[in-house]
Amino acid sequence: MQRVLKLVTVLLIISNVVLAAVVANYDFETTYGDWRGRGAASIALSDAVAHGGSKSLYVSGRTAGWHGASLDLTAVLKPTRQYKFEGWVYQNSGSDQVMIITMQRTYSGESRGWDRIAQVVAPSGKWTKIEGTYTVRASADELLFYFESENATLDFYIDDVLIVDLTGAMIFDFEKDLGNWQNRGAAKIELSSAVAHSGSKSLYISGRTSGWHGAQLVLTDILKPTRQYKFEGWVYQNSGSDQPIIITMQRVYAGESRGWDRIATVTAPSGKWVKIEGVYTVRAPAEELVFYFESDNATLDFYVDDVMIIDLSAPVGEAAAQFEFVAKFEDNLNGFAPFGRAELSRTDVVASEGKYSLKISGRALLYDGCIVDMTKFAKDLVDSNMMVIANVYHDCDEPKPFAFLLYTKTKKAENYSYIGYKIAMPKTWSTAVGYFNLKADDYEKVAILIVSPNAVDYNFYIDNFQVLGRQKAAQVKIPPDFGPVALKELFAEHFKIGVALPVRVFSNSMDVELITKHFNSMTAENEMKPESILRRDASGKIYYDFTVADRYIEFAQKHGMVVRGHTLVWHSQTPEWFFKDEKGNLLSREAMIERMREYIHTVVGRYRGKVYAWDVVNEAVDENQPDGLRRSLWYQVIGPDYIELAFKFAHEADPDALLFYNDYNEYHQKKRDVIYNMVKNMKEKGIPIHGIGMQQHINIGTSIEQIEQAIALYATIPGIVIEITELDVNIYRDNATKYEIPPIDLLIQQANFYRRLFEVYKKYSDVINNVTFWGLKDDYSWLRGYPVRRNNWPLLFDENYNAKLAYWALVKPELIPASSKEGSIVPGEAIIAGTMDDSFLQSPPIKIVVDGNDKLIARVIWGEDKLYIYADVYDATRNPDKDGVAIFVDPKNFKAPFLHDQAAYVIFWYNREIEKSENVEVERFLGPAYRRYSVEAAISMPGVKFSRDQLIGFDIAVIDDGKWYSWSDTTNQQKFSTLAYGTLKLEGIKTGKAMYGTPVIDGEIDDIWNKAEELETDVVVMGSLQNASAKFRVLWDEEYLYVLAIVKDPVLNKDNSNAWEQDSIEIFISETNHKTPPYRDGDGQFRVNFTNQQSFGTGASAARFKTATKIVEGGYLVEAAVKWSVIKPQAGMTIGFDFQVNDANAQGRRVGILKWCDPTDNTWQNMSKVGNLILTK
């Protein structure tokens, strides 16, 4: 085909344009990345078929249409932007099947919904493309993209999935103008409304006299060397016969002659739009790049529309994604240097691959090790999740830890932080993995430190050390590590160890191996719930399907496990039709009782002697109802005695089975008491109930003290046992935070939490006979989809079948690093005289607890140049030379594996001697008392000033007969390292005044309110300051505390069944102002909505609460009185107090929380951050 070279002189150059950018591109050759099975579906890489390359993603085990393969894009897709989704699907069912791509979305302030992006009819045995566009119309709490099929049981394959951001990109729809397109050769180009692929116009090409004549676009300044681009468009011709249409790149690479590369050819039928697409790589710097449409038919007129060019090279974060640093130590140390007193050498004594490894010896301190400087790569590492991976080895005879620490230094701060932690078995190579993400900054230094921080009497080795970007990391396969000790053997003397499982695990050999190693009890995650067993035929007749449920029994019997049955009677996952007759009306009480009897007898009877325990009734308590029971359909149709009836029916069906009432939040005081009274009452009435199931869906901030209190209370019911039925420990404390990779500090916190939790379980093992985890490993956890879609890591094993620190915390707790504690202190000053000044009481206490008993209770306040500490130490014996209190302060809050020069410490020995660093000055008073003593001190450091919102490093320890007990660094290394110092925020907890006076609670503003101080809710917990807010005043007398609030809220709604999600206010009172979790006597949470409907949290009741409300212009008014319960109020007293406004939107969803003081959404169970209210006359 002849080309005319003189065209170059008239080329129109395009610049400053944006190409469509790739958001994600999955070829499934080495990994399925962040894809997850949806519903019952399993996903796996498969080499059975592939569209491109040699593998695809196989989706199997589906039991419902929506089951499939999903990808969480919540943190990826941006509001108001348009995206294109495309992929290839394959199925070999023998017939055509409908395949669908869908977006599950929850836009802020809306309920969850589903938007179908595209569907395609996929013939059997042939790859079919599916594609569509989707616009994210607003900020979203959830965006979940997935493949599904109308055939509920169809297995299928997907491959080459591409997601492209189309917003602002170079897309030619030819609706308004030609853009930068030019005619080529004799061709004429013009806009035409004769036909269009989309919109109303297209580009018409006519007058051609040669094949290469057509329409062209000059891309010389747009396309970049070594990058790959996808070209696509739609073509149309009406010649009356099929015609070939071609897209081509005319190029002149530097130093080469002009050439032409055909990108793609399509046979276009007459009278029909057809897509043409292909990929082109710019292989070198180019002097000319001209893209054009042509045809082998030299005189063919044709149309072009919707042309798009996509940069497949994903330019955002490309350097980081492709980054690779490898040190194999075969020829040199690869930039590694000793850290501390360690000595480094290459050795051929051991190596994981090749001949040499790096030996670290001669260590004197725990954090002596090796370090590699990454500063020159800092810019390449920014804003991308980087993996650090190495093979590690030690020559000790016991398991030992390895830690990766990231060191960063900028002009503002420097810090060391854990990024990976691995427990390695003795004298064998293990794989240690860590992750980090550098935020954009001007880094003066970046380095990675490797240590073994447990002891110094052994050598350790590393080999094949790598730092990898996201795309490189995706190609790494981390070997499984189930851990050395079987959990079922570790706790054999205490209780059984169970696991909740989806049915798909039985088909996965790795899952089976992990299950049978560690667990001796199992629960069906969903497959024994009513919706999984109940069926209806076409006539409406009910029947049962035990096909899936039976597999659990078979598996358990084969592997010597017991089965917990979950669950029989539940308000959720029970079909609504089960409560109705054939006409859709609710059944009568008698008919529903009979239906329940039949269901329980059928299910429990089938598994009599095979299921040892049943969760008979699940989640029936609603502590906010007058009788404490949830208003479920069970309750509505039968009445409150449905609970007792269910237990009777279950006992009839299997007299030997243990029968449990099961619930969540069972440790919260108010709900705990309802459960306790309900079960105790049933037991006293002779109802066959044998135990309480404590679900224990908890997080790393949950109060273990509250959990123990609940266990202790339940254990007092005669004849009742306890089982932990659904244990997982969420790493998040809220519903907003999301992480792509797990922060190691949170995994360390989680590990220490599990350790302390199991200490409580073991303490009560005389009544606890089973602890069941709700999931086998992190990626199987329901918490990845609830309450929001996000990565979560709540279990003992991770996605790679590796035992986590949480596992090791149960097996070898001494190998787990300390969790750095966090706290806050308030300003104040004190006279050092051995008595606790009132100002100390306004600061939350710092506690050291040993074996369930307080060892130390300290309060700290701050002044401009001093810290004041008052500590009560509980010590029944005296050894003056070996008893004392140690205090550590780091004003820089520089976490380092050594004691840096700005950190200071002081030890107050009971013999009145003081040991301290040179950079600290102290005043102190030591006061002895019976079985305890107190220490009061003022600490200053020359040149150091303190200010509000400053973060300081801090720790405190009790020394008892030479043994140390620490608040934060439980490894007691404070004199050698600041790494595990706690962090204190220097806050200014709000203080207000309540004036003396008695108003009338009638919704009218009495004159007496004018004497009270006006306060306001200006602390944002959820939403913004534009959400509903209040100005309020407080009065008091000998009987009541009074509150008047004017709430600004133009949209009032109380549709939500949850009282706290309605437009309402909440009053929190802590009469003793103890500033500690959990709630104590005198604490209460009182709520009233804008229509004067009251509801209550822990410690509150209608007997103590009088309210009146009135709707006013722009909002509503609340007048309330709370009756004192434990104190006799007097002027000068300070109580704990907070005030909260809940803001519901028009759809009945809470979208805002504003408070007076506490910035957390945790006041309902923790009064430590409420404000101070001074009773004043």
PDB file of N, CA and C in Angstrom, residues 295 297 301 507 527 671 704 712 736 755 784 830 846 905 998 1001 1141 1173:
ATOM      1  N   SER A 295      -8.791   1.625   4.622  1.00  0.00           N
ATOM      2  CA  SER A 295      -9.490   0.419   4.176  1.00  0.00           C
ATOM      3  C   SER A 295      -8.803  -0.119   2.940  1.00  0.00           C
ATOM      4  N   ASN A 297     -10.336  -1.383   0.557  1.00  0.00           N
ATOM      5  CA  ASN A 297     -11.186  -0.938  -0.543  1.00  0.00           C
ATOM      6  C   ASN A 297     -10.899   0.547  -0.762  1.00  0.00           C
ATOM      7  N   ASP A 301     -16.428   4.655   1.130  1.00  0.00           N
ATOM      8  CA  ASP A 301     -16.797   5.697   2.090  1.00  0.00           C
ATOM      9  C   ASP A 301     -17.222   5.011   3.380  1.00  0.00           C
ATOM     10  N   SER A 507     -13.557 -28.288  49.739  1.00  0.00           N
ATOM     11  CA  SER A 507     -12.990 -28.614  48.432  1.00  0.00           C
ATOM     12  C   SER A 507     -11.586 -28.056  48.256  1.00  0.00           C
ATOM     13  N   GLU A 527     -24.677 -22.343  56.503  1.00  0.00           N
ATOM     14  CA  GLU A 527     -25.344 -23.449  55.819  1.00  0.00           C
ATOM     15  C   GLU A 527     -26.324 -24.236  56.681  1.00  0.00           C
ATOM     16  N   LYS A 671     -27.183  -4.639  77.982  1.00  0.00           N
ATOM     17  CA  LYS A 671     -27.623  -5.854  77.309  1.00  0.00           C
ATOM     18  C   LYS A 671     -27.249  -7.085  78.128  1.00  0.00           C
ATOM     19  N   ILE A 704     -11.699  -5.551  77.861  1.00  0.00           N
ATOM     20  CA  ILE A 704     -11.613  -6.930  78.343  1.00  0.00           C
ATOM     21  C   ILE A 704     -12.165  -7.027  79.766  1.00  0.00           C
ATOM     22  N   ALA A 712     -18.184 -13.538  84.372  1.00  0.00           N
ATOM     23  CA  ALA A 712     -18.342 -13.798  85.809  1.00  0.00           C
ATOM     24  C   ALA A 712     -19.816 -13.761  86.213  1.00  0.00           C
ATOM     25  N   ALA A 736     -15.175   4.064  59.523  1.00  0.00           N
ATOM     26  CA  ALA A 736     -14.706   4.946  58.457  1.00  0.00           C
ATOM     27  C   ALA A 736     -13.296   4.595  57.977  1.00  0.00           C
ATOM     28  N   ARG A 755      -3.989 -12.255  73.517  1.00  0.00           N
ATOM     29  CA  ARG A 755      -3.310 -12.862  74.679  1.00  0.00           C
ATOM     30  C   ARG A 755      -4.086 -12.588  75.958  1.00  0.00           C
ATOM     31  N   ARG A 784     -14.886  -8.437  56.151  1.00  0.00           N
ATOM     32  CA  ARG A 784     -14.435  -7.768  54.923  1.00  0.00           C
ATOM     33  C   ARG A 784     -15.614  -7.197  54.133  1.00  0.00           C
ATOM     34  N   ALA A 830       0.108  21.409  90.350  1.00  0.00           N
ATOM     35  CA  ALA A 830      -0.075  20.782  91.654  1.00  0.00           C
ATOM     36  C   ALA A 830       1.049  21.219  92.590  1.00  0.00           C
ATOM     37  N   ILE A 846      -4.041   6.460  84.457  1.00  0.00           N
ATOM     38  CA  ILE A 846      -3.186   5.477  83.787  1.00  0.00           C
ATOM     39  C   ILE A 846      -3.029   4.315  84.760  1.00  0.00           C
ATOM     40  N   TYR A 905      14.583   9.892  82.002  1.00  0.00           N
ATOM     41  CA  TYR A 905      13.913   8.973  82.909  1.00  0.00           C
ATOM     42  C   TYR A 905      14.291   9.315  84.342  1.00  0.00           C
ATOM     43  N   THR A 998     -33.758  25.713  89.699  1.00  0.00           N
ATOM     44  CA  THR A 998     -34.747  24.677  89.411  1.00  0.00           C
ATOM     45  C   THR A 998     -35.762  25.196  88.400  1.00  0.00           C
ATOM     46  N   ILE A1001     -39.917  21.686  83.803  1.00  0.00           N
ATOM     47  CA  ILE A1001     -39.672  20.930  82.565  1.00  0.00           C
ATOM     48  C   ILE A1001     -40.981  20.839  81.794  1.00  0.00           C
ATOM     49  N   VAL A1141     -25.595  15.590  69.772  1.00  0.00           N
ATOM     50  CA  VAL A1141     -26.710  15.763  68.834  1.00  0.00           C
ATOM     51  C   VAL A1141     -26.562  14.735  67.713  1.00  0.00           C
ATOM     52  N   LEU A1173     -17.941  19.310  84.382  1.00  0.00           N
ATOM     53  CA  LEU A1173     -18.979  20.281  84.668  1.00  0.00           C
ATOM     54  C   LEU A1173     -18.915  20.615  86.159  1.00  0.00           C
TER      55      LEU A1173
END
